[in-house]
């Protein structure tokens, strides 16, 4: 008899979903229902870090995995971590412009700022991601937004 992973302990399934995202194990993610109706709106403590599936996928930078995550019928694309950032911000932090585009097309808040008031344009300039800076400027991202300390991106 085949082991139906969806009937297993929900905490084990959460571990498996996070593992599938972090190792880019697409078949496992699909098998667990991650791209369908399995609730993947959870926060898992790993060490001292809070890990959310959509934020983990944004950090990983795989367009294929992000497409699978976004195809989940339960996904909350606006989820933010304890620093106040969403998947769009995290994808920017790691230089994943293609994943940023997928998230923007899905309707994520592209104006997200962290707890210090830093937005993605501030971040892209600081991290020296010229392609992302051009993408944001081309989309009309505001140049005059300031961090909590009064700094602009340029």
PDB file of C-alpha atoms in Angstrom:
ATOM      1  CA  UNK A   1       0.000   0.000   0.000  1.00  0.00           C
ATOM      2  CA  UNK A   2       1.370   3.379  -1.043  1.00  0.00           C
ATOM      3  CA  UNK A   3       2.141   5.848   1.760  1.00  0.00           C
ATOM      4  CA  UNK A   4      -0.288   8.756   1.285  1.00  0.00           C
ATOM      5  CA  UNK A   5       1.811  11.697   2.502  1.00  0.00           C
ATOM      6  CA  UNK A   6      -1.281  13.889   2.846  1.00  0.00           C
ATOM      7  CA  UNK A   7      -2.569  11.703   5.681  1.00  0.00           C
ATOM      8  CA  UNK A   8       0.635  12.037   7.690  1.00  0.00           C
ATOM      9  CA  UNK A   9       1.258  14.331  10.621  1.00  0.00           C
ATOM     10  CA  UNK A  10       0.818  17.976   9.464  1.00  0.00           C
ATOM     11  CA  UNK A  11       4.092  19.006  11.155  1.00  0.00           C
ATOM     12  CA  UNK A  12       5.993  16.371   9.195  1.00  0.00           C
ATOM     13  CA  UNK A  13       4.311  17.548   5.990  1.00  0.00           C
ATOM     14  CA  UNK A  14       5.388  21.121   6.791  1.00  0.00           C
ATOM     15  CA  UNK A  15       8.982  19.956   7.241  1.00  0.00           C
ATOM     16  CA  UNK A  16       8.783  18.050   3.957  1.00  0.00           C
ATOM     17  CA  UNK A  17       7.327  21.040   2.090  1.00  0.00           C
ATOM     18  CA  UNK A  18      10.081  23.360   3.341  1.00  0.00           C
ATOM     19  CA  UNK A  19      12.691  20.726   2.491  1.00  0.00           C
ATOM     20  CA  UNK A  20      11.229  20.266  -1.007  1.00  0.00           C
ATOM     21  CA  UNK A  21      11.412  24.025  -1.630  1.00  0.00           C
ATOM     22  CA  UNK A  22      14.925  24.425  -0.254  1.00  0.00           C
ATOM     23  CA  UNK A  23      16.279  21.445  -2.215  1.00  0.00           C
ATOM     24  CA  UNK A  24      14.214  22.247  -5.324  1.00  0.00           C
ATOM     25  CA  UNK A  25      12.618  18.807  -5.171  1.00  0.00           C
ATOM     26  CA  UNK A  26       9.706  19.600  -7.492  1.00  0.00           C
ATOM     27  CA  UNK A  27       8.225  16.059  -7.550  1.00  0.00           C
ATOM     28  CA  UNK A  28       8.107  15.903  -3.738  1.00  0.00           C
ATOM     29  CA  UNK A  29       6.535  19.366  -3.518  1.00  0.00           C
ATOM     30  CA  UNK A  30       3.860  18.328  -6.014  1.00  0.00           C
ATOM     31  CA  UNK A  31       3.339  14.944  -4.327  1.00  0.00           C
ATOM     32  CA  UNK A  32       2.741  16.702  -0.991  1.00  0.00           C
ATOM     33  CA  UNK A  33       0.039  18.828  -2.594  1.00  0.00           C
ATOM     34  CA  UNK A  34       2.147  21.981  -2.375  1.00  0.00           C
ATOM     35  CA  UNK A  35       1.129  23.115  -5.847  1.00  0.00           C
ATOM     36  CA  UNK A  36      -2.532  22.258  -5.324  1.00  0.00           C
ATOM     37  CA  UNK A  37      -4.646  22.552  -2.174  1.00  0.00           C
ATOM     38  CA  UNK A  38      -2.295  21.651   0.703  1.00  0.00           C
ATOM     39  CA  UNK A  39      -2.258  24.640   3.050  1.00  0.00           C
ATOM     40  CA  UNK A  40       1.216  26.116   2.699  1.00  0.00           C
ATOM     41  CA  UNK A  41       0.465  29.287   4.668  1.00  0.00           C
ATOM     42  CA  UNK A  42       2.450  28.300   7.716  1.00  0.00           C
ATOM     43  CA  UNK A  43       5.488  29.519   9.574  1.00  0.00           C
ATOM     44  CA  UNK A  44       8.049  26.949  10.660  1.00  0.00           C
ATOM     45  CA  UNK A  45      10.780  27.681  13.199  1.00  0.00           C
ATOM     46  CA  UNK A  46      14.133  26.391  11.961  1.00  0.00           C
ATOM     47  CA  UNK A  47      16.780  27.220  14.509  1.00  0.00           C
ATOM     48  CA  UNK A  48      16.151  30.878  15.352  1.00  0.00           C
ATOM     49  CA  UNK A  49      14.553  31.690  11.996  1.00  0.00           C
ATOM     50  CA  UNK A  50      10.919  31.772  10.976  1.00  0.00           C
ATOM     51  CA  UNK A  51      10.511  30.082   7.599  1.00  0.00           C
ATOM     52  CA  UNK A  52       7.470  30.583   5.364  1.00  0.00           C
ATOM     53  CA  UNK A  53       7.169  28.492   2.180  1.00  0.00           C
ATOM     54  CA  UNK A  54       6.603  31.418  -0.195  1.00  0.00           C
ATOM     55  CA  UNK A  55       9.481  33.396   1.343  1.00  0.00           C
ATOM     56  CA  UNK A  56      11.752  30.363   1.183  1.00  0.00           C
ATOM     57  CA  UNK A  57      10.889  29.926  -2.505  1.00  0.00           C
ATOM     58  CA  UNK A  58      11.629  33.621  -3.137  1.00  0.00           C
ATOM     59  CA  UNK A  59      15.038  33.287  -1.474  1.00  0.00           C
ATOM     60  CA  UNK A  60      15.844  30.142  -3.430  1.00  0.00           C
ATOM     61  CA  UNK A  61      15.226  31.963  -6.709  1.00  0.00           C
ATOM     62  CA  UNK A  62      13.845  29.128  -8.825  1.00  0.00           C
ATOM     63  CA  UNK A  63      11.201  30.363 -11.243  1.00  0.00           C
ATOM     64  CA  UNK A  64       9.836  26.832 -11.548  1.00  0.00           C
ATOM     65  CA  UNK A  65       9.425  26.424  -7.786  1.00  0.00           C
ATOM     66  CA  UNK A  66       7.852  29.880  -7.444  1.00  0.00           C
ATOM     67  CA  UNK A  67       5.367  29.009 -10.192  1.00  0.00           C
ATOM     68  CA  UNK A  68       4.442  25.848  -8.266  1.00  0.00           C
ATOM     69  CA  UNK A  69       4.040  27.796  -5.023  1.00  0.00           C
ATOM     70  CA  UNK A  70       1.919  30.452  -6.742  1.00  0.00           C
ATOM     71  CA  UNK A  71      -0.300  27.758  -8.252  1.00  0.00           C
ATOM     72  CA  UNK A  72      -1.340  26.686  -4.741  1.00  0.00           C
ATOM     73  CA  UNK A  73      -4.994  27.538  -4.235  1.00  0.00           C
ATOM     74  CA  UNK A  74      -4.460  28.541  -0.580  1.00  0.00           C
ATOM     75  CA  UNK A  75      -1.347  30.698  -0.918  1.00  0.00           C
ATOM     76  CA  UNK A  76      -1.237  34.124   0.716  1.00  0.00           C
ATOM     77  CA  UNK A  77       1.194  36.010  -1.496  1.00  0.00           C
ATOM     78  CA  UNK A  78       1.229  38.994   0.873  1.00  0.00           C
ATOM     79  CA  UNK A  79       2.718  37.138   3.870  1.00  0.00           C
ATOM     80  CA  UNK A  80       5.537  39.020   5.642  1.00  0.00           C
ATOM     81  CA  UNK A  81       8.207  37.840   8.040  1.00  0.00           C
ATOM     82  CA  UNK A  82       9.201  39.346  11.368  1.00  0.00           C
ATOM     83  CA  UNK A  83      11.306  41.963   9.524  1.00  0.00           C
ATOM     84  CA  UNK A  84       8.226  43.190   7.644  1.00  0.00           C
ATOM     85  CA  UNK A  85       9.223  41.897   4.213  1.00  0.00           C
ATOM     86  CA  UNK A  86       7.405  39.780   1.661  1.00  0.00           C
ATOM     87  CA  UNK A  87       8.588  37.472  -1.120  1.00  0.00           C
ATOM     88  CA  UNK A  88       9.141  40.342  -3.574  1.00  0.00           C
ATOM     89  CA  UNK A  89      11.543  42.041  -1.140  1.00  0.00           C
ATOM     90  CA  UNK A  90      13.344  38.769  -0.394  1.00  0.00           C
ATOM     91  CA  UNK A  91      13.701  37.899  -4.085  1.00  0.00           C
ATOM     92  CA  UNK A  92      15.265  41.337  -4.561  1.00  0.00           C
ATOM     93  CA  UNK A  93      17.631  40.804  -1.637  1.00  0.00           C
ATOM     94  CA  UNK A  94      19.063  37.756  -3.426  1.00  0.00           C
ATOM     95  CA  UNK A  95      19.018  39.310  -6.907  1.00  0.00           C
ATOM     96  CA  UNK A  96      16.235  37.127  -8.314  1.00  0.00           C
ATOM     97  CA  UNK A  97      14.631  39.563 -10.754  1.00  0.00           C
ATOM     98  CA  UNK A  98      12.694  36.855 -12.606  1.00  0.00           C
ATOM     99  CA  UNK A  99      11.068  35.688  -9.374  1.00  0.00           C
ATOM    100  CA  UNK A 100      10.262  39.316  -8.543  1.00  0.00           C
ATOM    101  CA  UNK A 101       8.446  39.567 -11.884  1.00  0.00           C
ATOM    102  CA  UNK A 102       6.437  36.411 -11.180  1.00  0.00           C
ATOM    103  CA  UNK A 103       5.396  37.758  -7.785  1.00  0.00           C
ATOM    104  CA  UNK A 104       4.532  41.194  -9.191  1.00  0.00           C
ATOM    105  CA  UNK A 105       2.410  39.574 -11.910  1.00  0.00           C
ATOM    106  CA  UNK A 106       0.623  37.581  -9.181  1.00  0.00           C
ATOM    107  CA  UNK A 107      -0.277  40.820  -7.387  1.00  0.00           C
ATOM    108  CA  UNK A 108       2.167  40.963  -4.483  1.00  0.00           C
ATOM    109  CA  UNK A 109       2.714  44.328  -2.790  1.00  0.00           C
ATOM    110  CA  UNK A 110       5.766  45.641  -4.638  1.00  0.00           C
ATOM    111  CA  UNK A 111       5.945  48.690  -2.354  1.00  0.00           C
ATOM    112  CA  UNK A 112       6.777  46.543   0.676  1.00  0.00           C
ATOM    113  CA  UNK A 113       9.338  48.024   3.068  1.00  0.00           C
ATOM    114  CA  UNK A 114      11.185  46.361   5.905  1.00  0.00           C
ATOM    115  CA  UNK A 115      10.965  47.524   9.507  1.00  0.00           C
ATOM    116  CA  UNK A 116      13.621  50.166   8.746  1.00  0.00           C
ATOM    117  CA  UNK A 117      11.647  51.624   5.820  1.00  0.00           C
ATOM    118  CA  UNK A 118      13.955  50.106   3.175  1.00  0.00           C
ATOM    119  CA  UNK A 119      12.129  49.269  -0.071  1.00  0.00           C
ATOM    120  CA  UNK A 120      13.314  47.131  -2.985  1.00  0.00           C
ATOM    121  CA  UNK A 121      14.783  50.068  -4.907  1.00  0.00           C
ATOM    122  CA  UNK A 122      16.897  51.034  -1.887  1.00  0.00           C
ATOM    123  CA  UNK A 123      17.944  47.407  -1.605  1.00  0.00           C
ATOM    124  CA  UNK A 124      18.712  46.873  -5.306  1.00  0.00           C
ATOM    125  CA  UNK A 125      20.892  49.995  -5.398  1.00  0.00           C
ATOM    126  CA  UNK A 126      22.727  49.005  -2.208  1.00  0.00           C
ATOM    127  CA  UNK A 127      23.265  45.414  -3.394  1.00  0.00           C
ATOM    128  CA  UNK A 128      24.429  46.653  -6.825  1.00  0.00           C
ATOM    129  CA  UNK A 129      21.773  44.845  -8.884  1.00  0.00           C
ATOM    130  CA  UNK A 130      21.638  47.106 -11.975  1.00  0.00           C
ATOM    131  CA  UNK A 131      19.222  44.846 -13.870  1.00  0.00           C
ATOM    132  CA  UNK A 132      16.730  44.973 -11.007  1.00  0.00           C
ATOM    133  CA  UNK A 133      17.211  48.736 -10.603  1.00  0.00           C
ATOM    134  CA  UNK A 134      16.442  49.198 -14.332  1.00  0.00           C
ATOM    135  CA  UNK A 135      13.413  46.899 -14.047  1.00  0.00           C
ATOM    136  CA  UNK A 136      12.035  48.886 -11.097  1.00  0.00           C
ATOM    137  CA  UNK A 137      12.692  52.263 -12.729  1.00  0.00           C
ATOM    138  CA  UNK A 138      11.112  51.093 -15.989  1.00  0.00           C
ATOM    139  CA  UNK A 139       7.984  50.097 -14.052  1.00  0.00           C
ATOM    140  CA  UNK A 140       7.734  53.593 -12.545  1.00  0.00           C
ATOM    141  CA  UNK A 141       8.921  52.752  -9.038  1.00  0.00           C
ATOM    142  CA  UNK A 142       9.076  56.020  -7.032  1.00  0.00           C
ATOM    143  CA  UNK A 143      12.532  57.533  -6.643  1.00  0.00           C
ATOM    144  CA  UNK A 144      11.708  59.800  -3.733  1.00  0.00           C
ATOM    145  CA  UNK A 145      10.712  57.253  -1.080  1.00  0.00           C
ATOM    146  CA  UNK A 146      12.814  57.517   2.043  1.00  0.00           C
ATOM    147  CA  UNK A 147      13.948  55.019   4.655  1.00  0.00           C
ATOM    148  CA  UNK A 148      13.111  55.657   8.312  1.00  0.00           C
ATOM    149  CA  UNK A 149      16.447  57.497   8.516  1.00  0.00           C
ATOM    150  CA  UNK A 150      15.576  59.802   5.596  1.00  0.00           C
ATOM    151  CA  UNK A 151      17.721  58.200   2.876  1.00  0.00           C
ATOM    152  CA  UNK A 152      16.579  57.744  -0.725  1.00  0.00           C
ATOM    153  CA  UNK A 153      17.876  55.084  -3.094  1.00  0.00           C
ATOM    154  CA  UNK A 154      20.199  57.457  -4.981  1.00  0.00           C
TER     155      UNK A 154
END
